[in-house]
Each structure stands twice: as C-alpha cells, then as structure tokens.
Amino acid sequence: MVFKSQLLTDDRNNNEHTAIEAAAGLNRRQFLRRVGLSAGAGLLITQNMTQSLASDAIEKNHSMQLTKDDLPTALLDERSSSQPSLTQTRCITPTIETRLFASSNVGGSDDRNQLALERMACAGFNVNNPTITNRQYLRFAGTDSQRASDLQNLATGAIAAPKLLLGVRGGYGAMRILPMIDWLTLGRIMQERGTILAGFSDVTAIQCALLAEGDMSSLAAPMLYSEFGKTVPDQVSCRQFVEALTNPNLVIDISDASLTSPNLPSILTSAEPKAITGTIWGGNLSVVSALAGSEYLPRMDGGIVFLEDVGEQPYRIERMLYDLYLAGAFKGQQAIVFGALSGAGEDSYDKRYDVDTVIRQLHQLTRLPIYSGMRFGHIGQKHSFPLGTKCQISSNTAGGYQLAFSDYPTIKADAIQVEGLWQTA
C-alpha cells in the first residue's frame, strides 16, 4: 500500500523533469496559444496529420499489441465512404480548464497524442498538463504513483480541480491505483467545482470507485488518444461527446437491440414495461465484474446497471455476469441496460450458445427487465452519457425506449467548437 502523502512528492519529481524540457522553449501548443489558434492551427495540424497517418499504419501492423480501446480501429473501417470528410475549421481560444489523467495503458504514438491535443485546443479545451502523455513505465502510462497522482493531487488540493478531467486511453492498469486515491475527498472537491471526469473502457474502474467511495458522477465518453487522435475521428462520437458535456437534460432514443444482439427485443421483460427512474452506474463488463466483492463496486439502491464489452466470447460474457450475480450486484436494482457487445464471435462447441442465449439466461436469473442496444461501447458513432446520476427509462409505442438523464455537471455550449475535434488542414 503506497501512502497517499507520497504521491505528491513522486509527481513533483516527474514534473521537475518535464518542466526542464518545457523551459527550453515554447512547444507547439504554447505557440498556438501565443499567436492565436485560428491563425496557426492549420499548418501545425498538417504536419502532424502526415506523421499520424504513418503511425496509424505502424499500429495496425502490430495488432498483437492492441488493447480493448484499440479494437474499433482494428474491427471497423475508419475510412469508409459513410464517414464524413475532414474539413478545416476556424479554431477558438481555449477557455475550458482541462486536465488529463492517464490511468491505464501508455499511448502508442506521440504524434497521435500531439494531434489529439491540438484538436482539443482548437475545440476550446485548455489542457494544462499535456506532458503526461509522454510518461511510460512498462506497459503503463507511468508508474502507479504517477498515474494515481493525476487524481490524488486534486484531492490533496495541490492542484486545483479543472472543469474537465479527460482520460487519455484505456487498456489496463486503472485497478492498480484505486487504493492510492482519497475518493471521498476527490468526489467532494469535484462536486464543489462541477468537475466532469470523462472516459470509458478501463477507466470504468476509476468511474466506479469515484461513485462508490466519492458519491460523484462521471461521463461515459471517448478519450484523448482513443478517439481524438485518430487520423479520421468519428464525427458522430465527437458531436455526441459535446452534446453530453453541454446538455443538462440529455435524452437518448434506442430503436432496436442490434448492438447487443440482433436476436433480442429492445426490452426483455416478463411484464408490461413501465417507466423506471434510478441512478445509472456501471461501464465495461470486464472491469465491473473484476470489482465484484470490493469497496469500489457501487451499491446503488434502486439502481440501473449499464454494461458493455468487446471481443469477449458468449461464455466469457456469461461468466462475468455470473460473477456480478453471485456477488449480489444485481440485488435491489431496477433494470439492466446493455450497450454494444461487439466482436463476441461464435462458441466453438455450439453456435447456438450466443449473446442472445446469455442475456435471456440473465433475465431468468435476475427477473429484471433488460434493455438492449444502447449506442455506447467499443464502437463508432457512440452516444456519450452520464454515469452515477439520475436516469429515467421509458418505452415507446414503436418497441424501443428512451433514456433521459438529469442532475449532472455541464459546460456552456458556446465555449466549445465541436468541429475542432476533427480539425485538419
């Protein structure tokens, strides 16, 4: 167990090294801010686009190193004809105080990180600590102490809480740092400041701990490296990210269950579906199930459980669901909502043993209504949404359902230029 008081010292040692490098001269982001983003962003992003194209090719040739947040790049064609073309846009002065946290894997490409940072600045996000994208320890984005300090320094007051805390990427590693953070104090400070923590995939561990121990909401959303650093960012995901950040009354409509399983109804229930209101919590199934039995798994009376995953065979999905069931995670809950369960594949013993079979078995076990097809997970065109906040689910006459969210922090819409998130020259 690392004492929390040691984290600030470790982080300062790391920051001293990066400060020496920064003192040598203005980096490109500082130059952008000095001369004015609208005048200089195009040239700089042109240079990085060329480098990013090369790095994307390298990453795709090293598929053995892919982690879950990389899988959409491997499974989906980002350059399909349906993807809107990138355009040059006029940047705005970044005013939204933003900090990054790198709780999991190291980024695979410095150029991709730099491109993502420039896009964030163009869109209006003033990132205060871009150098953490350069950290690495083994497979992780820094030592456990360094990664924990991204959040613990906010809890101690050593660093002021920003408006947005954005995850760099997922993969693995967030669980290692959970005992090193004062979640209760961090949650209180974030509530006072109206801070929004955003991410998904392995960041689910951070979001669950923040809710369970700090009673603070977060945002299920794309991340710096995983989305905004792509050669061709998904414009729908970018727009929905900004929508969730700025709309205090977010509503998402779901028409079918195909993202979970095409063989399921949108609402699987033994009775006439009725409107449900409760705190929605959860995230990536692999991570949520790994927290079973720990203090970091939220215990929400009358809650709504959200789950998604990628690249897991049906029997593994069922085993993780049983982990949660046997740990009592579904007790006292009102419903289960499934997002995308992509890349599940076929069972080698019996092809009939599929996701549809698994979900129906869960329904028999829990007797809870199950809503499928929520447009979030390791997919393109995803809809960001708040976790750990009030959610109302209601059915519609077309067989689908609607999720309406309330009581979560937001950002003023006029502070964001959404087109900057896919800016190019």
mmCIF file of C-alpha atoms in Angstrom, residues 19-248:
data_model
loop_
_atom_site.group_PDB
_atom_site.id
_atom_site.type_symbol
_atom_site.label_atom_id
_atom_site.label_comp_id
_atom_site.label_asym_id
_atom_site.label_seq_id
_atom_site.Cartn_x
_atom_site.Cartn_y
_atom_site.Cartn_z
ATOM 1 C CA ALA A 19 9.441 21.408 -16.605
ATOM 2 C CA ILE A 20 13.128 21.488 -17.548
ATOM 3 C CA GLU A 21 12.255 20.281 -21.032
ATOM 4 C CA ALA A 22 9.464 22.847 -21.393
ATOM 5 C CA ALA A 23 11.740 25.709 -20.277
ATOM 6 C CA ALA A 24 13.933 25.248 -23.345
ATOM 7 C CA GLY A 25 11.303 26.959 -25.469
ATOM 8 C CA LEU A 26 7.654 27.102 -26.414
ATOM 9 C CA ASN A 27 6.148 23.814 -27.506
ATOM 10 C CA ARG A 28 3.723 23.772 -30.396
ATOM 11 C CA ARG A 29 0.600 24.061 -28.268
ATOM 12 C CA GLN A 30 2.080 27.030 -26.391
ATOM 13 C CA PHE A 31 2.971 28.625 -29.707
ATOM 14 C CA LEU A 32 -0.585 28.094 -30.926
ATOM 15 C CA ARG A 33 -1.940 29.879 -27.887
ATOM 16 C CA ARG A 34 0.661 32.685 -28.120
ATOM 17 C CA VAL A 35 -0.002 33.617 -31.746
ATOM 18 C CA GLY A 36 -3.687 32.769 -31.827
ATOM 19 C CA LEU A 37 -5.168 29.393 -32.677
ATOM 20 C CA SER A 38 -7.215 30.476 -35.669
ATOM 21 C CA ALA A 39 -4.139 31.799 -37.434
ATOM 22 C CA GLY A 40 -1.689 28.965 -36.868
ATOM 23 C CA ALA A 41 -3.528 25.710 -36.180
ATOM 24 C CA GLY A 42 -3.848 24.651 -39.802
ATOM 25 C CA LEU A 43 -0.127 24.465 -40.580
ATOM 26 C CA LEU A 44 0.747 22.643 -37.387
ATOM 27 C CA ILE A 45 -2.021 20.087 -37.795
ATOM 28 C CA THR A 46 -0.974 19.493 -41.416
ATOM 29 C CA GLN A 47 2.462 18.440 -40.189
ATOM 30 C CA ASN A 48 1.009 16.130 -37.578
ATOM 31 C CA MET A 49 -1.554 14.610 -39.957
ATOM 32 C CA THR A 50 1.286 13.245 -42.107
ATOM 33 C CA GLN A 51 3.000 11.795 -39.055
ATOM 34 C CA SER A 52 -0.260 10.392 -37.706
ATOM 35 C CA LEU A 53 -1.012 8.599 -40.963
ATOM 36 C CA ALA A 54 2.353 6.865 -40.707
ATOM 37 C CA SER A 55 1.872 5.984 -37.051
ATOM 38 C CA ASP A 56 -1.615 4.566 -37.738
ATOM 39 C CA ALA A 57 -0.103 2.249 -40.337
ATOM 40 C CA ILE A 58 2.543 1.125 -37.852
ATOM 41 C CA GLU A 59 -0.079 0.493 -35.159
ATOM 42 C CA LYS A 60 -2.218 -1.603 -37.496
ATOM 43 C CA ASN A 61 0.796 -3.750 -38.353
ATOM 44 C CA HIS A 62 1.272 -4.512 -34.649
ATOM 45 C CA SER A 63 -2.163 -5.944 -33.888
ATOM 46 C CA MET A 64 -0.754 -8.193 -31.161
ATOM 47 C CA GLN A 65 -0.292 -5.035 -29.070
ATOM 48 C CA LEU A 66 -3.898 -3.907 -29.409
ATOM 49 C CA THR A 67 -5.939 -3.389 -26.270
ATOM 50 C CA LYS A 68 -9.693 -3.077 -25.928
ATOM 51 C CA ASP A 69 -9.826 0.627 -26.648
ATOM 52 C CA ASP A 70 -7.915 -0.021 -29.898
ATOM 53 C CA LEU A 71 -10.308 -2.658 -31.190
ATOM 54 C CA PRO A 72 -12.652 -0.310 -33.060
ATOM 55 C CA THR A 73 -9.700 0.669 -35.258
ATOM 56 C CA ALA A 74 -8.983 -2.987 -35.934
ATOM 57 C CA LEU A 75 -12.581 -4.135 -36.364
ATOM 58 C CA LEU A 76 -14.089 -1.143 -38.176
ATOM 59 C CA ASP A 77 -13.004 0.675 -41.327
ATOM 60 C CA GLU A 78 -12.477 4.248 -40.153
ATOM 61 C CA ARG A 79 -12.123 5.392 -43.759
ATOM 62 C CA SER A 80 -15.430 4.041 -45.033
ATOM 63 C CA SER A 81 -17.371 6.051 -47.573
ATOM 64 C CA SER A 82 -20.029 6.815 -44.950
ATOM 65 C CA GLN A 83 -17.521 8.731 -42.812
ATOM 66 C CA PRO A 84 -17.837 12.500 -43.412
ATOM 67 C CA SER A 85 -14.663 14.055 -44.811
ATOM 68 C CA LEU A 86 -12.463 16.168 -42.566
ATOM 69 C CA THR A 87 -12.538 19.896 -43.146
ATOM 70 C CA GLN A 88 -10.554 22.884 -41.997
ATOM 71 C CA THR A 89 -12.323 24.863 -39.314
ATOM 72 C CA ARG A 90 -11.628 28.118 -37.560
ATOM 73 C CA CYS A 91 -10.335 27.406 -34.064
ATOM 74 C CA ILE A 92 -11.468 29.269 -30.956
ATOM 75 C CA THR A 93 -9.449 30.387 -27.956
ATOM 76 C CA PRO A 94 -9.413 27.508 -25.442
ATOM 77 C CA THR A 95 -11.087 28.590 -22.196
ATOM 78 C CA ILE A 96 -12.318 25.321 -20.638
ATOM 79 C CA GLU A 97 -9.898 24.339 -17.876
ATOM 80 C CA THR A 98 -8.972 20.749 -18.703
ATOM 81 C CA ARG A 99 -6.590 18.207 -17.212
ATOM 82 C CA LEU A 100 -5.710 14.752 -18.476
ATOM 83 C CA PHE A 101 -5.428 11.626 -16.385
ATOM 84 C CA ALA A 102 -3.572 8.596 -17.695
ATOM 85 C CA SER A 103 -4.718 5.719 -15.510
ATOM 86 C CA SER A 104 -4.060 2.804 -17.826
ATOM 87 C CA ASN A 105 -2.013 1.972 -20.937
ATOM 88 C CA VAL A 106 0.717 4.115 -22.413
ATOM 89 C CA GLY A 107 -0.169 5.745 -25.735
ATOM 90 C CA GLY A 108 1.394 4.021 -28.715
ATOM 91 C CA SER A 109 2.200 7.165 -30.714
ATOM 92 C CA ASP A 110 3.482 10.569 -29.565
ATOM 93 C CA ASP A 111 2.332 12.113 -32.838
ATOM 94 C CA ARG A 112 -1.182 10.806 -32.327
ATOM 95 C CA ASN A 113 -1.248 12.306 -28.833
ATOM 96 C CA GLN A 114 0.019 15.642 -30.153
ATOM 97 C CA LEU A 115 -2.608 15.713 -32.888
ATOM 98 C CA ALA A 116 -5.311 14.987 -30.319
ATOM 99 C CA LEU A 117 -4.036 17.770 -28.058
ATOM 100 C CA GLU A 118 -4.109 20.285 -30.914
ATOM 101 C CA ARG A 119 -7.648 19.280 -31.798
ATOM 102 C CA MET A 120 -8.739 19.685 -28.169
ATOM 103 C CA ALA A 121 -7.221 23.175 -28.100
ATOM 104 C CA CYS A 122 -8.903 24.061 -31.387
ATOM 105 C CA ALA A 123 -12.256 22.954 -29.925
ATOM 106 C CA GLY A 124 -11.863 25.169 -26.845
ATOM 107 C CA PHE A 125 -10.297 22.880 -24.219
ATOM 108 C CA ASN A 126 -7.281 24.391 -22.430
ATOM 109 C CA VAL A 127 -5.269 21.290 -21.464
ATOM 110 C CA ASN A 128 -2.984 22.187 -18.542
ATOM 111 C CA ASN A 129 -0.877 19.018 -18.327
ATOM 112 C CA PRO A 130 -0.201 17.708 -21.868
ATOM 113 C CA THR A 131 3.205 16.256 -20.915
ATOM 114 C CA ILE A 132 1.671 13.301 -19.062
ATOM 115 C CA THR A 133 1.105 11.699 -22.468
ATOM 116 C CA ASN A 134 4.906 11.194 -22.603
ATOM 117 C CA ARG A 135 5.098 9.066 -19.472
ATOM 118 C CA GLN A 136 5.748 5.320 -19.592
ATOM 119 C CA TYR A 137 6.519 2.567 -17.111
ATOM 120 C CA LEU A 138 6.367 -0.941 -18.573
ATOM 121 C CA ARG A 139 3.007 -1.114 -20.392
ATOM 122 C CA PHE A 140 1.521 1.703 -18.320
ATOM 123 C CA ALA A 141 1.315 5.489 -18.753
ATOM 124 C CA GLY A 142 3.703 5.986 -15.834
ATOM 125 C CA THR A 143 4.335 4.305 -12.507
ATOM 126 C CA ASP A 144 1.395 3.522 -10.242
ATOM 127 C CA SER A 145 2.339 6.546 -8.136
ATOM 128 C CA GLN A 146 2.480 8.882 -11.134
ATOM 129 C CA ARG A 147 -0.822 7.675 -12.518
ATOM 130 C CA ALA A 148 -2.528 7.935 -9.134
ATOM 131 C CA SER A 149 -1.150 11.452 -8.657
ATOM 132 C CA ASP A 150 -3.138 12.651 -11.691
ATOM 133 C CA LEU A 151 -6.207 12.383 -9.432
ATOM 134 C CA GLN A 152 -4.779 12.363 -5.907
ATOM 135 C CA ASN A 153 -3.167 15.786 -6.335
ATOM 136 C CA LEU A 154 -6.658 17.167 -6.882
ATOM 137 C CA ALA A 155 -7.867 15.509 -3.685
ATOM 138 C CA THR A 156 -4.998 16.995 -1.633
ATOM 139 C CA GLY A 157 -5.532 20.452 -3.107
ATOM 140 C CA ALA A 158 -2.023 20.528 -4.590
ATOM 141 C CA ILE A 159 -3.652 21.159 -7.980
ATOM 142 C CA ALA A 160 -6.934 22.983 -8.498
ATOM 143 C CA ALA A 161 -9.754 20.853 -9.875
ATOM 144 C CA PRO A 162 -10.462 21.664 -13.532
ATOM 145 C CA LYS A 163 -13.809 21.722 -15.290
ATOM 146 C CA LEU A 164 -12.965 18.619 -17.345
ATOM 147 C CA LEU A 165 -10.857 15.591 -16.421
ATOM 148 C CA LEU A 166 -10.318 13.622 -19.638
ATOM 149 C CA GLY A 167 -8.884 10.117 -19.773
ATOM 150 C CA VAL A 168 -6.010 9.579 -22.210
ATOM 151 C CA ARG A 169 -6.863 5.983 -23.079
ATOM 152 C CA GLY A 170 -7.972 2.638 -21.671
ATOM 153 C CA GLY A 171 -6.353 -0.792 -21.864
ATOM 154 C CA TYR A 172 -5.336 -2.000 -18.397
ATOM 155 C CA GLY A 173 -3.901 -0.578 -15.201
ATOM 156 C CA ALA A 174 -6.545 1.575 -13.512
ATOM 157 C CA MET A 175 -7.337 -1.078 -10.881
ATOM 158 C CA ARG A 176 -3.751 -0.941 -9.606
ATOM 159 C CA ILE A 177 -4.150 2.655 -8.413
ATOM 160 C CA LEU A 178 -7.602 2.527 -6.769
ATOM 161 C CA PRO A 179 -6.295 2.139 -3.168
ATOM 162 C CA MET A 180 -3.922 5.091 -3.668
ATOM 163 C CA ILE A 181 -6.609 7.770 -4.091
ATOM 164 C CA ASP A 182 -8.751 9.550 -1.498
ATOM 165 C CA TRP A 183 -12.015 9.120 -3.383
ATOM 166 C CA LEU A 184 -14.187 10.675 -0.698
ATOM 167 C CA THR A 185 -12.298 13.974 -0.773
ATOM 168 C CA LEU A 186 -11.881 13.881 -4.549
ATOM 169 C CA GLY A 187 -15.621 13.412 -5.001
ATOM 170 C CA ARG A 188 -16.402 16.311 -2.671
ATOM 171 C CA ILE A 189 -13.997 18.650 -4.476
ATOM 172 C CA MET A 190 -15.343 17.633 -7.876
ATOM 173 C CA GLN A 191 -18.904 18.292 -6.731
ATOM 174 C CA GLU A 192 -17.960 21.740 -5.441
ATOM 175 C CA ARG A 193 -16.204 22.603 -8.704
ATOM 176 C CA GLY A 194 -18.674 20.879 -11.007
ATOM 177 C CA THR A 195 -15.829 18.819 -12.476
ATOM 178 C CA ILE A 196 -16.641 16.276 -15.193
ATOM 179 C CA LEU A 197 -14.496 13.129 -15.409
ATOM 180 C CA ALA A 198 -14.787 11.519 -18.842
ATOM 181 C CA GLY A 199 -13.679 8.180 -20.263
ATOM 182 C CA PHE A 200 -14.669 4.546 -20.719
ATOM 183 C CA SER A 201 -13.144 1.066 -21.188
ATOM 184 C CA ASP A 202 -10.540 0.555 -18.408
ATOM 185 C CA VAL A 203 -11.454 3.987 -16.975
ATOM 186 C CA THR A 204 -14.608 2.219 -15.743
ATOM 187 C CA ALA A 205 -12.582 1.293 -12.637
ATOM 188 C CA ILE A 206 -11.992 4.983 -11.910
ATOM 189 C CA GLN A 207 -15.644 5.848 -12.535
ATOM 190 C CA CYS A 208 -16.949 3.071 -10.296
ATOM 191 C CA ALA A 209 -14.574 3.972 -7.442
ATOM 192 C CA LEU A 210 -15.473 7.659 -7.766
ATOM 193 C CA LEU A 211 -19.168 6.822 -7.466
ATOM 194 C CA ALA A 212 -18.874 4.122 -4.792
ATOM 195 C CA GLU A 213 -16.467 5.995 -2.500
ATOM 196 C CA GLY A 214 -16.889 9.625 -3.561
ATOM 197 C CA ASP A 215 -20.584 9.752 -4.495
ATOM 198 C CA MET A 216 -19.667 11.631 -7.698
ATOM 199 C CA SER A 217 -20.914 11.194 -11.243
ATOM 200 C CA SER A 218 -18.795 10.930 -14.396
ATOM 201 C CA LEU A 219 -19.257 10.789 -18.154
ATOM 202 C CA ALA A 220 -19.069 7.663 -20.327
ATOM 203 C CA ALA A 221 -17.309 9.190 -23.320
ATOM 204 C CA PRO A 222 -14.485 8.969 -25.894
ATOM 205 C CA MET A 223 -10.909 9.650 -24.778
ATOM 206 C CA LEU A 224 -7.940 11.678 -25.992
ATOM 207 C CA TYR A 225 -5.787 9.055 -27.689
ATOM 208 C CA SER A 226 -8.531 6.569 -28.462
ATOM 209 C CA GLU A 227 -10.755 8.955 -30.461
ATOM 210 C CA PHE A 228 -9.447 12.484 -30.907
ATOM 211 C CA GLY A 229 -6.020 11.304 -32.061
ATOM 212 C CA LYS A 230 -7.351 9.140 -34.887
ATOM 213 C CA THR A 231 -6.445 10.039 -38.436
ATOM 214 C CA VAL A 232 -10.176 10.352 -39.070
ATOM 215 C CA PRO A 233 -12.081 10.920 -35.818
ATOM 216 C CA ASP A 234 -15.682 9.758 -35.735
ATOM 217 C CA GLN A 235 -17.700 12.934 -36.132
ATOM 218 C CA VAL A 236 -20.860 11.410 -34.635
ATOM 219 C CA SER A 237 -18.971 10.361 -31.490
ATOM 220 C CA CYS A 238 -17.391 13.832 -31.289
ATOM 221 C CA ARG A 239 -20.744 15.590 -31.622
ATOM 222 C CA GLN A 240 -22.390 13.331 -29.058
ATOM 223 C CA PHE A 241 -19.460 13.911 -26.676
ATOM 224 C CA VAL A 242 -20.093 17.664 -26.825
ATOM 225 C CA GLU A 243 -23.861 17.137 -26.572
ATOM 226 C CA ALA A 244 -23.425 15.197 -23.323
ATOM 227 C CA LEU A 245 -20.997 17.813 -21.982
ATOM 228 C CA THR A 246 -23.341 20.733 -22.645
ATOM 229 C CA ASN A 247 -26.928 19.468 -22.424
ATOM 230 C CA PRO A 248 -28.266 19.376 -18.829
#
